[in-house]
Short mmCIF file of C-alpha atoms and ligand atoms in Angstrom, two decimals:
data_model
loop_
_atom_site.label_atom_id
_atom_site.label_comp_id
_atom_site.label_asym_id
_atom_site.label_seq_id
_atom_site.Cartn_x
_atom_site.Cartn_y
_atom_site.Cartn_z
CA MET A 1 0.00 0.00 0.00
CA GLU A 2 1.23 3.48 -0.87
CA ASN A 3 1.57 5.68 2.19
CA THR A 4 1.13 9.04 0.53
CA HIS A 5 -1.79 10.29 2.58
CA HIS A 6 -1.71 13.37 4.71
CA VAL A 7 -1.12 12.47 8.37
CA THR A 8 -3.18 13.83 11.26
CA ALA A 9 -1.86 13.35 14.80
CA VAL A 10 -4.32 12.30 17.49
CA ILE A 11 -3.54 12.77 21.18
CA PRO A 12 -5.97 11.03 23.52
CA ALA A 13 -6.11 13.21 26.64
CA ALA A 14 -9.42 12.31 28.25
CA GLY A 15 -8.16 10.20 31.16
CA LEU A 16 -8.66 11.08 34.81
CA GLY A 17 -5.00 10.79 35.77
CA THR A 18 -5.82 9.00 39.01
CA ARG A 19 -2.26 7.79 39.56
CA LEU A 20 -1.16 11.40 39.95
CA LEU A 21 -3.84 12.53 42.42
CA PRO A 22 -4.19 14.88 44.18
CA ALA A 23 -2.32 17.04 41.60
CA THR A 24 -4.72 15.96 38.86
CA LYS A 25 -7.91 16.80 40.77
CA ALA A 26 -8.00 20.26 39.17
CA ILE A 27 -5.15 20.16 36.62
CA PRO A 28 -5.14 17.77 33.64
CA LYS A 29 -2.14 15.47 33.98
CA GLU A 30 -1.11 16.42 30.43
CA LEU A 31 -0.47 19.98 31.65
CA LEU A 32 1.70 19.01 34.60
CA PRO A 33 5.11 20.50 33.93
CA ILE A 34 8.22 18.67 32.91
CA VAL A 35 10.62 21.24 34.40
CA ASP A 36 8.62 24.29 33.18
CA THR A 37 6.86 22.93 30.10
CA PRO A 38 3.56 21.02 30.08
CA ALA A 39 4.19 17.37 29.17
CA ILE A 40 1.73 17.57 26.27
CA GLN A 41 3.77 20.34 24.64
CA LEU A 42 6.70 17.93 24.39
CA ILE A 43 4.36 15.53 22.59
CA VAL A 44 3.25 18.27 20.16
CA GLU A 45 6.91 19.18 19.59
CA GLU A 46 7.63 15.55 18.64
CA ILE A 47 4.70 15.65 16.18
CA VAL A 48 5.85 18.90 14.59
CA ALA A 49 9.48 17.74 14.42
CA SER A 50 8.19 14.68 12.55
CA GLY A 51 6.68 16.95 9.88
CA ILE A 52 3.01 16.80 10.96
CA ARG A 53 0.99 19.98 11.46
CA ASP A 54 -2.54 18.83 12.25
CA VAL A 55 -3.23 17.82 15.83
CA VAL A 56 -6.47 16.51 17.30
CA PHE A 57 -6.91 16.42 21.07
CA VAL A 58 -9.45 14.01 22.48
CA THR A 59 -10.42 15.61 25.78
CA ALA A 60 -13.20 15.31 28.34
CA ARG A 61 -15.04 17.33 30.94
CA GLY A 62 -12.67 19.32 33.14
CA LYS A 63 -9.83 19.27 30.63
CA GLU A 64 -10.64 22.50 28.76
CA SER A 65 -7.40 24.06 30.02
CA ILE A 66 -5.51 21.89 27.51
CA ILE A 67 -7.30 23.75 24.71
CA ASP A 68 -6.67 27.11 26.42
CA TYR A 69 -2.99 26.28 26.60
CA PHE A 70 -2.72 25.91 22.83
CA ASP A 71 -4.79 29.04 22.14
CA ALA A 72 -3.56 32.64 21.87
CA TYR A 73 -3.76 34.83 25.00
CA PRO A 74 -3.75 38.46 23.77
CA GLN A 75 -3.89 40.10 27.21
CA LEU A 76 -0.91 38.15 28.54
CA GLU A 77 0.96 38.69 25.26
CA SER A 78 0.58 42.48 25.44
CA THR A 79 1.55 42.56 29.11
CA LEU A 80 4.73 40.62 28.36
CA SER A 81 5.64 42.84 25.42
CA GLU A 82 5.01 46.03 27.42
CA ARG A 83 7.36 44.65 30.07
CA ASP A 84 9.99 43.67 27.46
CA GLN A 85 9.74 40.04 28.53
CA ASP A 86 10.24 38.77 25.02
CA SER A 87 11.61 35.38 25.94
CA PHE A 88 8.44 34.56 27.88
CA LEU A 89 6.39 36.02 25.05
CA ALA A 90 8.03 33.62 22.61
CA LYS A 91 7.47 30.74 25.00
CA ILE A 92 3.74 31.33 25.19
CA THR A 93 3.19 31.99 21.47
CA GLU A 94 5.35 29.16 20.05
CA PRO A 95 3.01 26.30 21.02
CA VAL A 96 0.06 28.24 19.56
CA GLU A 97 1.71 28.76 16.19
CA MET A 98 3.53 25.48 15.87
CA ALA A 99 0.51 23.43 14.67
CA ARG A 100 -3.21 23.53 13.84
CA TYR A 101 -5.42 22.19 16.61
CA ILE A 102 -8.87 20.68 16.81
CA ALA A 103 -10.42 19.27 19.95
CA VAL A 104 -13.09 16.62 20.20
CA ARG A 105 -14.62 15.17 23.34
CA GLN A 106 -14.97 11.69 24.67
CA GLY A 107 -18.09 12.00 26.79
CA ARG A 108 -17.81 8.61 28.42
CA PRO A 109 -14.59 6.89 29.48
CA LEU A 110 -15.07 3.75 27.45
CA GLY A 111 -11.41 3.09 26.70
CA LEU A 112 -8.46 4.13 24.54
CA GLY A 113 -9.93 2.58 21.38
CA HIS A 114 -13.15 4.51 21.91
CA ALA A 115 -11.24 7.76 22.54
CA ILE A 116 -9.43 7.39 19.21
CA TYR A 117 -12.74 6.58 17.51
CA MET A 118 -14.02 10.01 18.61
CA SER A 119 -11.54 11.59 16.15
CA ARG A 120 -12.91 9.79 13.07
CA GLU A 121 -14.81 12.74 11.62
CA VAL A 122 -11.93 15.19 11.83
CA VAL A 123 -9.34 12.68 10.63
CA GLY A 124 -11.52 11.62 7.67
CA ASP A 125 -9.48 9.77 5.04
CA ASN A 126 -6.14 10.95 6.34
CA ASP A 127 -3.64 8.59 7.90
CA LEU A 128 -3.26 8.96 11.64
CA ALA A 129 -0.43 9.05 14.09
CA VAL A 130 -1.57 8.33 17.64
CA LEU A 131 0.61 9.53 20.52
CA LEU A 132 -0.23 8.68 24.12
CA PRO A 133 0.84 11.68 26.17
CA ASP A 134 1.91 9.60 29.20
CA ASP A 135 4.77 8.22 27.13
CA LEU A 136 7.50 10.81 26.74
CA ILE A 137 10.35 9.76 24.49
CA ASP A 138 13.59 11.68 24.32
CA ALA A 139 15.44 10.74 21.14
CA GLN A 140 17.89 12.21 18.64
CA VAL A 141 15.44 11.57 15.82
CA PRO A 142 11.86 11.95 17.12
CA CYS A 143 10.33 8.52 17.79
CA LEU A 144 7.40 9.29 15.49
CA ALA A 145 9.77 10.25 12.64
CA GLN A 146 11.67 6.97 13.15
CA MET A 147 8.38 5.12 12.80
CA MET A 148 7.32 7.07 9.70
CA GLU A 149 10.59 6.06 8.11
CA ALA A 150 10.00 2.42 9.13
CA ARG A 151 6.55 2.61 7.52
CA ARG A 152 8.04 3.96 4.30
CA ALA A 153 10.77 1.32 4.31
CA THR A 154 8.50 -1.66 5.03
CA GLY A 155 5.22 -0.55 3.43
CA ALA A 156 3.43 -1.87 6.54
CA ASP A 157 -0.22 -0.95 7.10
CA LEU A 158 0.38 -0.16 10.73
CA VAL A 159 3.44 0.57 12.81
CA VAL A 160 3.71 0.57 16.60
CA ALA A 161 6.61 1.54 18.83
CA LEU A 162 8.07 -1.37 20.79
CA MET A 163 10.27 -1.73 23.84
CA GLU A 164 11.47 -4.83 25.64
CA VAL A 165 10.18 -4.92 29.23
CA ALA A 166 10.85 -7.10 32.29
CA PRO A 167 8.61 -10.20 32.71
CA GLU A 168 6.83 -8.64 35.71
CA GLU A 169 5.93 -5.60 33.59
CA VAL A 170 4.18 -7.30 30.67
CA SER A 171 0.74 -7.11 32.32
CA LYS A 172 0.83 -3.29 32.07
CA TYR A 173 1.10 -3.22 28.28
CA GLY A 174 -0.10 -4.39 24.91
CA ILE A 175 2.27 -7.27 24.05
CA VAL A 176 3.09 -8.50 20.55
CA ALA A 177 3.78 -11.95 19.09
CA GLY A 178 5.94 -12.34 15.99
CA THR A 179 9.55 -12.28 14.87
CA LEU A 180 12.39 -9.83 14.85
CA THR A 181 13.28 -9.28 11.19
CA SER A 182 16.12 -6.80 11.64
CA GLU A 183 17.86 -5.03 14.49
CA ARG A 184 14.90 -2.70 15.07
CA THR A 185 12.01 -4.15 13.07
CA PHE A 186 9.62 -6.74 14.37
CA SER A 187 7.06 -8.46 12.17
CA ILE A 188 3.87 -8.70 14.26
CA GLU A 189 1.55 -11.70 13.98
CA SER A 190 -0.85 -10.87 16.78
CA MET A 191 -1.12 -8.76 19.92
CA VAL A 192 -2.83 -8.92 23.27
CA GLU A 193 -3.71 -6.18 25.76
CA LYS A 194 -2.33 -6.56 29.31
CA PRO A 195 -1.70 -10.32 29.41
CA SER A 196 -0.66 -12.03 32.63
CA ALA A 197 3.06 -12.88 32.76
CA ASP A 198 2.44 -16.56 31.97
CA ARG A 199 0.23 -15.81 28.96
CA ALA A 200 2.35 -13.08 27.38
CA PRO A 201 3.57 -14.11 23.91
CA SER A 202 6.81 -12.10 24.27
CA ARG A 203 8.39 -9.32 26.28
CA TYR A 204 7.96 -6.75 23.50
CA ALA A 205 5.59 -4.09 24.77
CA ILE A 206 3.72 -1.51 22.73
CA ILE A 207 4.72 2.02 23.72
CA GLY A 208 2.35 4.90 23.03
CA ARG A 209 3.17 5.70 19.37
CA TYR A 210 1.17 4.30 16.46
CA LEU A 211 0.75 4.91 12.72
CA PHE A 212 -2.39 3.85 10.87
CA SER A 213 -4.43 4.43 7.77
CA SER A 214 -8.02 5.58 8.36
CA ASP A 215 -8.97 1.93 7.91
CA LEU A 216 -8.49 1.71 11.67
CA PHE A 217 -11.85 3.40 12.33
CA LYS A 218 -13.73 0.57 10.63
CA TYR A 219 -12.15 -1.86 13.08
CA LEU A 220 -12.61 0.38 16.11
CA ALA A 221 -16.33 0.59 15.28
CA GLN A 222 -16.58 -3.19 15.68
CA THR A 223 -14.35 -3.61 18.71
CA GLN A 224 -16.07 -4.98 21.82
CA LYS A 225 -15.02 -4.35 25.40
CA GLY A 226 -11.78 -6.11 26.27
CA ALA A 227 -9.23 -5.93 29.08
CA GLY A 228 -10.48 -3.85 32.02
CA GLY A 229 -13.95 -3.71 30.43
CA GLU A 230 -12.67 -1.06 27.97
CA ILE A 231 -12.69 -0.75 24.19
CA GLN A 232 -9.02 -1.39 23.50
CA LEU A 233 -6.94 -0.05 20.61
CA THR A 234 -4.86 -3.24 20.83
CA ASP A 235 -7.94 -5.38 20.10
CA ALA A 236 -8.79 -3.29 17.01
CA MET A 237 -5.22 -3.70 15.75
CA ASP A 238 -5.35 -7.44 16.40
CA ALA A 239 -8.53 -7.65 14.31
CA MET A 240 -6.71 -5.81 11.49
CA LEU A 241 -3.96 -8.45 11.66
CA ARG A 242 -6.49 -11.27 11.48
CA ASP A 243 -7.82 -9.57 8.34
CA GLY A 244 -4.41 -9.75 6.69
CA ARG A 245 -3.13 -6.21 7.39
CA ARG A 246 0.62 -6.07 7.87
CA ALA A 247 1.95 -4.68 11.15
CA VAL A 248 5.49 -3.78 12.03
CA GLY A 249 6.83 -3.05 15.50
CA TYR A 250 9.68 -0.62 15.66
CA LEU A 251 12.24 -0.86 18.46
CA PHE A 252 12.83 2.87 18.60
CA GLU A 253 16.07 4.57 19.56
CA GLY A 254 15.55 6.83 22.59
CA THR A 255 14.68 6.97 26.28
CA ARG A 256 11.07 6.57 27.29
CA PHE A 257 9.43 7.88 30.47
CA ASP A 258 6.00 6.89 31.77
CA THR A 259 4.87 10.22 33.19
CA GLY A 260 1.50 8.80 34.22
CA ASN A 261 2.88 7.62 37.57
CA VAL A 262 4.75 9.51 40.27
CA PHE A 263 8.12 7.80 39.86
CA GLY A 264 8.17 8.11 36.07
CA TYR A 265 7.07 11.73 36.36
CA LEU A 266 9.95 12.54 38.72
CA GLU A 267 12.38 10.62 36.52
CA ALA A 268 11.31 12.63 33.45
CA ASN A 269 11.68 15.90 35.33
CA LEU A 270 15.21 15.06 36.44
CA HIS A 271 16.20 13.82 32.98
CA TYR A 272 14.98 16.95 31.19
CA ALA A 273 16.32 19.27 33.90
CA LEU A 274 19.78 17.71 33.62
CA LYS A 275 19.71 18.48 29.88
CA ARG A 276 19.16 22.18 30.51
CA GLU A 277 22.36 24.18 30.27
CA GLU A 278 21.39 26.65 33.01
CA LEU A 279 20.15 23.96 35.40
CA LYS A 280 22.45 21.00 35.02
CA ASP A 281 25.43 22.09 37.13
CA PRO A 282 23.51 23.52 40.11
CA LEU A 283 21.17 20.53 39.98
CA ARG A 284 24.04 18.02 40.05
CA THR A 285 25.56 19.84 43.01
CA MET A 286 22.24 19.89 44.83
CA LEU A 287 21.61 16.18 44.18
CA GLY A 288 25.10 15.34 45.46
CA GLU A 289 24.40 17.30 48.63
CA PHE A 290 21.01 15.61 49.09
CA LEU A 291 22.53 12.15 48.71
CA ALA A 292 25.27 12.95 51.22
CA ARG A 293 22.75 13.85 53.94
C1 LIG B 301 -1.98 1.87 26.80
C2 LIG B 301 -2.25 0.78 25.76
C3 LIG B 301 -1.21 -0.34 25.87
C4 LIG B 301 0.18 0.25 25.75
C5 LIG B 301 0.39 1.38 26.79
C6 LIG B 301 1.72 2.08 26.53
O1 LIG B 301 -2.23 1.34 28.08
O2 LIG B 301 -3.56 0.26 25.96
O3 LIG B 301 -1.41 -1.29 24.86
O4 LIG B 301 1.14 -0.78 25.92
O5 LIG B 301 -0.65 2.35 26.72
O6 LIG B 301 1.98 3.06 27.48
P1 LIG B 301 -2.44 2.30 29.37
O7 LIG B 301 -1.07 2.68 29.82
O8 LIG B 301 -3.26 3.44 28.92
O9 LIG B 301 -3.14 1.42 30.37
#
């Protein structure tokens, strides 16, 4: 299949963020800062750096501030320019101008597959890239761009990001069955959402980056409740495989953080802070002092 379609990125951001309560009682987890930048901005930056300009947020009640964040704020902009605070001005306007945004809502929390299905009318016949905002990936070449290249090279109908995880971790992920065909490419035969350790077909876990054609929506429409009583994206993909679609897993280059839990969130903050020129030395000194206490 030729992959010449326009690509729309879809970011499901309708979850309650319970693992980060109480912070997420009044602030969407996607807006919690990584150092000083909302996590979801790093996701949009990855999308834009991969050459995609159209972004769809799937949000829910109480998460309107995500849309506000990516909208212009004339009053704040004029205050900052009157005060000659141009660097802050640039910081608040960049995310607004970087891409085109559309938001849709998922009224009921019926699962990830259902959340993605809510984007069908705005995605239309375009291909889609799905990025789960809990998964932050720091890489030389953006993870999504690596996957787009893998899709071009293999001609696969769908591509997912893969990472090898420890046996006790498999039950947290979608796990694939198949064979490694090159250093980073995995030919997927089937997949299962959150299997128990003894039923997992491998230790290759799906990480939150996916590429599809709009064909996906047809399968999502038919997907029944699966693991956790939710409509699972993994089950829709597995149905595509059973129908003869070709799926490739890509063992991406980069470091991945699961910012949806407290430890992963702290880890991501430290990682990105240590990359900041103005923060890294004082931070190292401070950490050394903390550890010596
Ligand atoms: C989701 C997907 C799962 C995937 C994971 C990656 O699960 O359903 O297949 O492995 O993201 O982070 P969640 O973490 O939303 O439970």
